[in-house]
Coordinates of C-alpha atoms in Angstrom, one line a residue:
X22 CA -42.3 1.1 -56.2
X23 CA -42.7 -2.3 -58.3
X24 CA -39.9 -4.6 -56.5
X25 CA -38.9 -8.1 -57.9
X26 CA -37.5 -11.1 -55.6
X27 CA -36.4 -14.3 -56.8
X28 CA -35.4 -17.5 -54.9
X29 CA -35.1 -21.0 -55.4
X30 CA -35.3 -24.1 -53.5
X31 CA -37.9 -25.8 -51.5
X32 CA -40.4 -24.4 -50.1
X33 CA -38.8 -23.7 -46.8
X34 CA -36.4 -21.4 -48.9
X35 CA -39.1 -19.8 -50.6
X36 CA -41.4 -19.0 -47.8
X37 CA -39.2 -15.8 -46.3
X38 CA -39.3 -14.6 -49.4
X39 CA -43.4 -14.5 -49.8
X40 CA -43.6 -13.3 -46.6
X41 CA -41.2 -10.9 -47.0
X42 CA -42.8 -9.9 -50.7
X43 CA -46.1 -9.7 -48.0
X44 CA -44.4 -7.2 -45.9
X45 CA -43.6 -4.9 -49.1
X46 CA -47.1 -5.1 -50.5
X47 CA -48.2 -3.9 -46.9
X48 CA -46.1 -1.2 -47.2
X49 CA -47.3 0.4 -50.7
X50 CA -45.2 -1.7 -52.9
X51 CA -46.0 -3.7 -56.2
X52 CA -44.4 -7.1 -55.7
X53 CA -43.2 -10.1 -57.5
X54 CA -41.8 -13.3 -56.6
X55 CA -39.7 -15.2 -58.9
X56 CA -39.7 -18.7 -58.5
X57 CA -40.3 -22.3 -58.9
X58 CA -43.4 -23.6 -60.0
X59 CA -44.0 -25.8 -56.9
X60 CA -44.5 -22.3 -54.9
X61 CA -46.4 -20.7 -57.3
X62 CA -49.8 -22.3 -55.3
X63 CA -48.2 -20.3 -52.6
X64 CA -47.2 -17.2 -53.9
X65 CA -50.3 -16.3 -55.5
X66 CA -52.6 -17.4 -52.3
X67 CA -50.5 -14.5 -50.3
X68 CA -51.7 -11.7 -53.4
X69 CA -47.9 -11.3 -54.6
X70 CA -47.5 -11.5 -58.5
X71 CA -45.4 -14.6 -59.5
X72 CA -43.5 -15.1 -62.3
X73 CA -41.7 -18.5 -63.4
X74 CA -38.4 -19.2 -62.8
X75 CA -36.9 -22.9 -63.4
X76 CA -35.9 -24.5 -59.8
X77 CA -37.2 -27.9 -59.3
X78 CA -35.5 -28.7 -56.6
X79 CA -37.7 -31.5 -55.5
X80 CA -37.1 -33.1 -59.4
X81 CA -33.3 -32.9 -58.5
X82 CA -33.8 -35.1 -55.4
X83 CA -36.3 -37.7 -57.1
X84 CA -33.8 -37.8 -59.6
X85 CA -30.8 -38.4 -57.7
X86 CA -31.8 -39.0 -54.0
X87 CA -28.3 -39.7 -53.2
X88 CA -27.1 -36.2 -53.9
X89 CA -28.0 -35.6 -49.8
X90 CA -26.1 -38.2 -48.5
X91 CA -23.1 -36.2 -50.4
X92 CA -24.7 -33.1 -48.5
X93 CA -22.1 -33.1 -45.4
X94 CA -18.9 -33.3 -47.6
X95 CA -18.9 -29.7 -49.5
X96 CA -16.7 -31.2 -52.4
X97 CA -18.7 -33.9 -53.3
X98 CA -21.9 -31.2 -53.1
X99 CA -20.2 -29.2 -55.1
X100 CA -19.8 -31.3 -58.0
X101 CA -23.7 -32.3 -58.1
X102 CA -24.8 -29.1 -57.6
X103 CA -22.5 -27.7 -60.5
X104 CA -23.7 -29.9 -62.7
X105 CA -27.5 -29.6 -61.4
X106 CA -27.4 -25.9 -61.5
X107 CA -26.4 -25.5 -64.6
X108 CA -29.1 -27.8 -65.8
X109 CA -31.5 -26.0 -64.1
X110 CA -30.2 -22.3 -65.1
X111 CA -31.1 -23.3 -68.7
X112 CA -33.9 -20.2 -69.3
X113 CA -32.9 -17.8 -66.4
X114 CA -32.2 -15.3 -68.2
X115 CA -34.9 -15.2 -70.5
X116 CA -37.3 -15.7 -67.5
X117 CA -35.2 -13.6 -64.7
X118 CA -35.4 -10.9 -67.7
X119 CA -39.5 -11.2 -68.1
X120 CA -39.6 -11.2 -63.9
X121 CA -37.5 -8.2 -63.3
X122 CA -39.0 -6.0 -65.9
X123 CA -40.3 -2.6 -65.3
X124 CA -39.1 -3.0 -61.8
X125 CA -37.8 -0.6 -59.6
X126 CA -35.9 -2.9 -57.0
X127 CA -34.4 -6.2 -57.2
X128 CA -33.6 -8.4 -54.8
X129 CA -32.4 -12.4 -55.1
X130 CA -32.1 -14.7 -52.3
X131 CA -28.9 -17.5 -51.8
X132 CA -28.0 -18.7 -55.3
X133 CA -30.5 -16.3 -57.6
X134 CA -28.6 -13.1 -55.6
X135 CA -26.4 -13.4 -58.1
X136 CA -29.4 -13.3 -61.4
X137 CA -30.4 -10.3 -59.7
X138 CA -27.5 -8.6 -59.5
X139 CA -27.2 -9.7 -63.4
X140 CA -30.3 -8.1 -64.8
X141 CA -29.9 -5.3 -62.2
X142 CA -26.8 -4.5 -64.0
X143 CA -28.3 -5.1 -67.8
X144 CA -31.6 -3.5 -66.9
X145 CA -29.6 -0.7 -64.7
X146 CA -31.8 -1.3 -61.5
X147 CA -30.4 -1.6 -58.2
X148 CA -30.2 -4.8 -56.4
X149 CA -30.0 -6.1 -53.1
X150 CA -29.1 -9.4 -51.8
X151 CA -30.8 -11.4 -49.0
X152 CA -30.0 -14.6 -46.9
X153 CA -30.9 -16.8 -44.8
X154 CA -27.8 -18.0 -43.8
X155 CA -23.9 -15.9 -43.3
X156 CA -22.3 -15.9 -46.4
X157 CA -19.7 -12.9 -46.0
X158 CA -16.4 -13.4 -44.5
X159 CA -15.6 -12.7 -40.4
X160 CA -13.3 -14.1 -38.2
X161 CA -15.9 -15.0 -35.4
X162 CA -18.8 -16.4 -37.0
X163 CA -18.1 -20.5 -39.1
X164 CA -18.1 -20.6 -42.4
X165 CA -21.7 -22.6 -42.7
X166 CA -20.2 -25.0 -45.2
X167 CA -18.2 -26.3 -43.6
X168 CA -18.6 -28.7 -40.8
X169 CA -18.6 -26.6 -37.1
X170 CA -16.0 -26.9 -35.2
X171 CA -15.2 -28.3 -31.8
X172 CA -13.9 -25.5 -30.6
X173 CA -12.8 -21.4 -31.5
X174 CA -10.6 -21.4 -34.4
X175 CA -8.3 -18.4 -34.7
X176 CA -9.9 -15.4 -36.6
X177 CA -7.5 -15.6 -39.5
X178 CA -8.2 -19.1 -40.1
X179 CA -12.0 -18.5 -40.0
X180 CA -12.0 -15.7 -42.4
X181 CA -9.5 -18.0 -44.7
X182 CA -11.9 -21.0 -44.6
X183 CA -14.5 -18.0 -45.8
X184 CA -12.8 -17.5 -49.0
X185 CA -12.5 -21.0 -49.3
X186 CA -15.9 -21.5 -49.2
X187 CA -16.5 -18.4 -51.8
X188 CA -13.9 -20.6 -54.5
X189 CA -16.2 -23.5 -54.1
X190 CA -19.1 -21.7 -54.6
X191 CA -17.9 -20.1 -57.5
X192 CA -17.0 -23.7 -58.5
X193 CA -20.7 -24.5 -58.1
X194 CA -22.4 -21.3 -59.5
X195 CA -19.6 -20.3 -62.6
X196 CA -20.9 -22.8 -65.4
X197 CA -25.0 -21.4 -64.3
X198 CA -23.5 -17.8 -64.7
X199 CA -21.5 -17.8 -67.6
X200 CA -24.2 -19.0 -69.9
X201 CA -26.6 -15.9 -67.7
X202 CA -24.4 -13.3 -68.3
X203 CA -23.4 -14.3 -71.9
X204 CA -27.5 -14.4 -72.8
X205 CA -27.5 -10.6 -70.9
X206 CA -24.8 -9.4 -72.9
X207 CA -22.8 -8.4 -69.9
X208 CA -19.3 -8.5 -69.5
X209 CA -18.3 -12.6 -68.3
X210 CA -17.9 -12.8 -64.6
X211 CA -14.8 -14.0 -62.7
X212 CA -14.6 -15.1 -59.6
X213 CA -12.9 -11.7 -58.1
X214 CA -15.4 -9.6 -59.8
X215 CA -18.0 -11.8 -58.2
X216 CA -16.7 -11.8 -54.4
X217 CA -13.6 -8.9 -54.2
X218 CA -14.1 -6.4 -56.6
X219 CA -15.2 -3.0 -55.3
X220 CA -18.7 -3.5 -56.8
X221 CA -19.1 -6.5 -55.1
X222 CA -18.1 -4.8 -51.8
X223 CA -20.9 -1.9 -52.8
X224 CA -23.8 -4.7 -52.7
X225 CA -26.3 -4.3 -49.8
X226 CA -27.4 -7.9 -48.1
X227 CA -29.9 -8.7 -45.8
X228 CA -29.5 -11.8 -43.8
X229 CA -33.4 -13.2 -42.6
X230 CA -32.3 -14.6 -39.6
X231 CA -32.5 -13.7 -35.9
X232 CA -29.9 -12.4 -34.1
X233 CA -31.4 -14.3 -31.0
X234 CA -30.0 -17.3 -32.8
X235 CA -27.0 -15.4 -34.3
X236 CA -26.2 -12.3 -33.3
X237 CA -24.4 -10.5 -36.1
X238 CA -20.2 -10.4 -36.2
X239 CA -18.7 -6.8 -35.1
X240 CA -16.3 -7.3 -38.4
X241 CA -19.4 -6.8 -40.9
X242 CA -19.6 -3.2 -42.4
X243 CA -22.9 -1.1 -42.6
X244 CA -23.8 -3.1 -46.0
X245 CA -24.9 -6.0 -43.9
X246 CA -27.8 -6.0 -41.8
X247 CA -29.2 -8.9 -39.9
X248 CA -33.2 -8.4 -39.6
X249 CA -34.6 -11.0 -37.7
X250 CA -36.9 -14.0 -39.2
X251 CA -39.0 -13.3 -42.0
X252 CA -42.3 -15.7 -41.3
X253 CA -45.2 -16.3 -43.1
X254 CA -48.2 -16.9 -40.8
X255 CA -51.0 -19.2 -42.2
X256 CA -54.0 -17.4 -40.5
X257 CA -57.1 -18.9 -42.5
X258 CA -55.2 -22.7 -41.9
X259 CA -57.6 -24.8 -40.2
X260 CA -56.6 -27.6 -38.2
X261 CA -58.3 -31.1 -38.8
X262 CA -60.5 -32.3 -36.2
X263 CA -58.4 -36.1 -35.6
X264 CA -55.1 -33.6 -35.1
X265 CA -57.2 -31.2 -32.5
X266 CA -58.6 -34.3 -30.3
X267 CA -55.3 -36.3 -30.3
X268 CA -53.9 -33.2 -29.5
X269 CA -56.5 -33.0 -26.9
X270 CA -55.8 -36.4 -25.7
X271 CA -52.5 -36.3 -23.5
X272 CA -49.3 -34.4 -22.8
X273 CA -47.9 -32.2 -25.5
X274 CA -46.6 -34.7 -28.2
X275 CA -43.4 -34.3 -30.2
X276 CA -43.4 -32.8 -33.8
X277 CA -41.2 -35.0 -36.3
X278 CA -41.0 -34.2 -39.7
X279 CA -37.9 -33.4 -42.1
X280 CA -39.6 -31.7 -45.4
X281 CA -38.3 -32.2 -48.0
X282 CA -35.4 -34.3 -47.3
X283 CA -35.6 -37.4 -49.9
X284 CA -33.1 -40.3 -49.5
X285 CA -32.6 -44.1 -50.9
X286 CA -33.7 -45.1 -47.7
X287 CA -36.6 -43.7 -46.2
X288 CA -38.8 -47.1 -45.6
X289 CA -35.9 -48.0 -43.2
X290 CA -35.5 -44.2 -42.0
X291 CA -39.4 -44.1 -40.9
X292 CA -38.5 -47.3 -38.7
X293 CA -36.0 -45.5 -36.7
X294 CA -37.6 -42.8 -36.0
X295 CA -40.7 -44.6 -35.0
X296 CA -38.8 -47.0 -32.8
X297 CA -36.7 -44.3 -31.0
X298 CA -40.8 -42.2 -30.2
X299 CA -41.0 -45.4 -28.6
X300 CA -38.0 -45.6 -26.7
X301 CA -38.5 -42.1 -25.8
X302 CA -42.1 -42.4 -24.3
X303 CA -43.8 -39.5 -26.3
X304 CA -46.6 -39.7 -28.3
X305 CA -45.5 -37.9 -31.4
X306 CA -46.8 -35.5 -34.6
X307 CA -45.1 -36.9 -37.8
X308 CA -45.3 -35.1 -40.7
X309 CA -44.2 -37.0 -43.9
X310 CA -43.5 -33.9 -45.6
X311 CA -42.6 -33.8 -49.6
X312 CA -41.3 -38.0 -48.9
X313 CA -38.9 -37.4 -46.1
X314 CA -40.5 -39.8 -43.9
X315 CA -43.0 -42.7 -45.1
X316 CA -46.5 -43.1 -44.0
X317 CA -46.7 -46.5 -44.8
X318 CA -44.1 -47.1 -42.2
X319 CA -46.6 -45.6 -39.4
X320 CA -48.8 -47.5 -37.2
X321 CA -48.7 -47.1 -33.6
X322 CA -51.6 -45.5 -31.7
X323 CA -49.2 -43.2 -30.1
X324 CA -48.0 -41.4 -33.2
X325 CA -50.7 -39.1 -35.5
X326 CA -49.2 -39.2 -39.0
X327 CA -50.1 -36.0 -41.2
X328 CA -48.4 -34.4 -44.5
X329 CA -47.7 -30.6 -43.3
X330 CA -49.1 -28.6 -41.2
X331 CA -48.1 -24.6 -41.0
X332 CA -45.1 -24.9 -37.7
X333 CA -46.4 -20.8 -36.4
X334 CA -49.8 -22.8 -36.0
X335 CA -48.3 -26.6 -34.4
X336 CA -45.1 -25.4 -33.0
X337 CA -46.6 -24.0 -29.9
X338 CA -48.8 -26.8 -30.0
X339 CA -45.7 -29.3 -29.4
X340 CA -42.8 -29.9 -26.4
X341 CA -40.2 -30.1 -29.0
X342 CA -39.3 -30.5 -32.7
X343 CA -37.2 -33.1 -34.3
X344 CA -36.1 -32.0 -37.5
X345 CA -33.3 -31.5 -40.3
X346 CA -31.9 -28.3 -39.5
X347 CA -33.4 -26.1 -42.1
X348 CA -33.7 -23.0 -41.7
X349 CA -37.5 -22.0 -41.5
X350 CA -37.9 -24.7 -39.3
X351 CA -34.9 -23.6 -37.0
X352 CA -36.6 -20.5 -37.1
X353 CA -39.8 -21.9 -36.6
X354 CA -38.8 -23.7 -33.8
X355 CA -36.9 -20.9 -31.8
X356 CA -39.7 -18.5 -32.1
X357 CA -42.4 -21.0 -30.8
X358 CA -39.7 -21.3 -27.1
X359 CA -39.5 -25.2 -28.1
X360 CA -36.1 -27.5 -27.8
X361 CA -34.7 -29.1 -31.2
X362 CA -33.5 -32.2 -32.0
X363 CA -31.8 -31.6 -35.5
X364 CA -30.9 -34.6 -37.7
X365 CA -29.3 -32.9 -40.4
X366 CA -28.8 -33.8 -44.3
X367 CA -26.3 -30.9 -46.1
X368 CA -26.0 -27.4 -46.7
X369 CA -26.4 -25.1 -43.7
X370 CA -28.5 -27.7 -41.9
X371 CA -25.3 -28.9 -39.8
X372 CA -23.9 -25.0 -39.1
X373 CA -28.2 -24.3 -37.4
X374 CA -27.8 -27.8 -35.2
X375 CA -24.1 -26.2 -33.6
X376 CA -26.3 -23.0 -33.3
X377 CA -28.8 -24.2 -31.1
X378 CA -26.6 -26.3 -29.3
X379 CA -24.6 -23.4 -28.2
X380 CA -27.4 -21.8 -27.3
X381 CA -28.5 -24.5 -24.8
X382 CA -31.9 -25.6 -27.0
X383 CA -30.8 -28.8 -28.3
X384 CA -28.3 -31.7 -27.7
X385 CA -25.6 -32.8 -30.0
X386 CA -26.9 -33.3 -33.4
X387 CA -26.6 -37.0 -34.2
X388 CA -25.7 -37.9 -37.8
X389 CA -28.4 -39.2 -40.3
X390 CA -25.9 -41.9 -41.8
X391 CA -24.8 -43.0 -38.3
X392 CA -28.4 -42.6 -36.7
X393 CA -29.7 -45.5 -34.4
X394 CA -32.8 -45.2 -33.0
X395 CA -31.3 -45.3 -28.6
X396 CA -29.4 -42.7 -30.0
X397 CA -32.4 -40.4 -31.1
X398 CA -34.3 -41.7 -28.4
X399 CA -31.7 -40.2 -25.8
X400 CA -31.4 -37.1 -27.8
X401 CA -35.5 -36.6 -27.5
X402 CA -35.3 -37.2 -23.7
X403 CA -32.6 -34.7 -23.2
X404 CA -34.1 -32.1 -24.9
X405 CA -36.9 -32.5 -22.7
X406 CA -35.4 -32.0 -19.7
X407 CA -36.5 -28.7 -18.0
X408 CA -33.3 -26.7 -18.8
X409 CA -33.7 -27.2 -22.0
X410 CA -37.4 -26.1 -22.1
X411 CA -36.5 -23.3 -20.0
X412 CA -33.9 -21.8 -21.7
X413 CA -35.9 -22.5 -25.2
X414 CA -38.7 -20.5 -23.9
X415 CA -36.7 -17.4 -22.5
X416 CA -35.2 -17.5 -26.4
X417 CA -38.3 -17.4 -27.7
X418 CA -39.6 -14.8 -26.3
X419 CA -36.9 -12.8 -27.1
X420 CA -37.2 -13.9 -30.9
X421 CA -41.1 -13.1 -31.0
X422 CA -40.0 -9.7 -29.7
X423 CA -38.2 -8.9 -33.0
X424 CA -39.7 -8.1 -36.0
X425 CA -37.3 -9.3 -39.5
X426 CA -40.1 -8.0 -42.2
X427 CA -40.4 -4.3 -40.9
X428 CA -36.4 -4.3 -40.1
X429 CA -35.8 -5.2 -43.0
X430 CA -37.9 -2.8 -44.5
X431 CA -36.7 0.0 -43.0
X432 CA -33.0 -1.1 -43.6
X433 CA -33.9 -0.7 -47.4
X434 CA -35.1 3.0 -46.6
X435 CA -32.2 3.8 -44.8
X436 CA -29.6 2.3 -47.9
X437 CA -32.1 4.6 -50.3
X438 CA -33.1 1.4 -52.1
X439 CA -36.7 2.3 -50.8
X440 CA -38.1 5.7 -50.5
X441 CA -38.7 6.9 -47.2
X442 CA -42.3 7.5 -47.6
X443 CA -44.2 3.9 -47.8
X444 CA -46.4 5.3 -50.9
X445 CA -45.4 3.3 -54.3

């Protein structure tokens, strides 16, 4: 079969996706990714076919790096991603159209499910969703929003706040959608069509996260399915030889590094961070990233300062991560039996620091705009006390055990989106 995905967003969005496009391929399947041009590097150096799709997302940040500090309050999200999304929607259709093709399959990821479903109704292909985060209503799982809460709400109120959270999406995605489905010639979508109607209720989703981390709700019918991670694994990287001997040099270091995460202030950020390694006593891994932290802020023996480096390869290299909360790195992170220390910026960054602190693998997540370095500093030493490091390591090894690519696979055999046999 020839199966088209499309996602957007940084690359720690996009990465599932190419290694879940990987996991087709293996199995007999022609596949393309659809996708921002900063992934394309990536998407053709894992053999998938890639097609363009306009999602700058880093462009959207240079741009306007204050649209993360509005990241924690949904409403005031909402309103820049309305108005960035429908910026950046300008040529989906025409592009989404030239992607999906002469496919058999289609299958979009968070805010593109919705193009797919789109051209999988003009083109009359099916279409799946996929997710790396809950998105459908339940009264025991958070809306992932929404800030967590302190304690159980009642299962009426959850699965209220759910369709909430649908309105505001809706809010977010409608002026993006309306000028898709216009260019398609399809009938204008509405915001009960989109998340009530009985088609909507018809649509398959797989969610790409572990059910180590989140096991899924009771309440969710057999068109949900909750695979397990999707990683890529970087097996020709090759480690630098200054990161293998100060590697080599002492204890496991800390890993630091928050991707992508721009902000107005990341001079002064850097400093806080580099102050609390210090307060902490670890020698430390920071990884700058796409501009979340600054290298010219970096100068103390203890810390080795690099741009990325692939977390399957350094993760188990490291006695914990500090990080934003996204969710590759969550992912990355659980799988490699390592405590976090989430600093989170918006979306479902917030909702994946609760997680783990249920789960016993890191400490209350302290808030970027109220961050002092003590307060990172004690946050680092509880994460590595020996519970923590226990309990981390008993989780990953239950993650490692599943496998999200070939679940996920064999999920879309079983909904008859892919045929049973693996040839094409």
């Amino acid at each position: 079969m020839r199966i088209t995905l499309f996602s957007v967003g940084t690359q720690g969005d996009v990465r599932p996706f190419v290694a879940l496009g990987c996991g087709l391929m293996a199995d007999g399947h022609e596949v393309r990714l659809a996708t921002g041009r900063d992934s394309e590097t990536m998407v053709k150096a894992h053999g998938l076919d890639y097609s363009p799709l306009n999602a700058d997302f880093l462009e959207i940040m240079r741009r306007d790096p204050k649209a993360l500090q509005k990241g924690l309050n949904p409403i005031a999200f909402v309103r820049t991603a309305r108005r960035e999304l429908s910026r950046m929607a300008d040529g989906w259709s025409k592009d989404g159209y030239r992607a999906a093709l002469g496919a058999d399959l289609l299958i979009g990821g968070g805010m593109v499910a919705g193009l797919a479903a789109s051209l999988g109704e003009r083109l009359e292909i099916p279409s799946a969703g996929a997710h790396l985060q809950p998105v459908t209503p339940c009264p025991d799982i958070p809306p992932m929003m929404l800030p967590p809460p302190k304690k159980p709400r009642p299962g009426f109120v959850n699965t209220g706040l759910y369709h909430v959270c649908q309105l505001l999406v809706w809010q977010m995605l409608s002026p993006a959608y309306k000028t898709v489905r216009q260019e398609l010639d399809l009938p204008k979508a509405s915001y009960w069509r989109t998340f009530h109607s009985d088609n909507a209720h018809k649509i398959k989703h797989l969610y790409g996260f572990s059910p180590t981390l989140l096991p899924p709700s009771p309440h969710w019918t057999d068109s949900v399915k909750v695979t397990g991670n999707w990683l890529l694994e970087e097996h020709n990287w090759q480690a630098p030889d200054d990161l293998l001997a100060f590697l080599d040099a002492g204890e496991k270091p800390i890993y630091v590094g928050f991707g992508s995460m721009l902000g107005e202030d990341i001079e002064a950020f850097t400093l806080k961070v580099i102050e609390a390694i210090q307060l902490s006593g670890k020698r430390a891994i920071l990884a700058t990233g796409w501009g979340g932290l600054s290298p010219d802020a970096v100068n103390p023996q203890e810390i080795f300062v690099l741009n990325s480096a692939p977390h399957d390869w350094l993760f188990p290299r490291v006695s914990l991560a500090v990080h934003h909360g996204g969710a590759g790195t969550t992912a990355a992170a659980l799988h490699a039996g390592i405590p976090s220390v989430v600093v989170p910026f918006y979306g479902d960054q917030p909702f994946w620091a609760w997680r783990l602190q249920q789960l016993g693998i890191a400490p209350p997540a302290p808030l970027r705009h109220q961050l002092t370095a003590p307060a990172l500093a004690r946050a680092i030493k509880q994460a590595s006390q020996l519970p923590m490091q226990i309990t981390a390591a008993a989780l990953g090894e239950q993650a490692r055990s599943e496998n999200g690519i070939q679940t996920a696979i064999d999920q879309l055999k079983a909904w008859e989106l892919l045929p049973r046999s693996s040839a094409s």
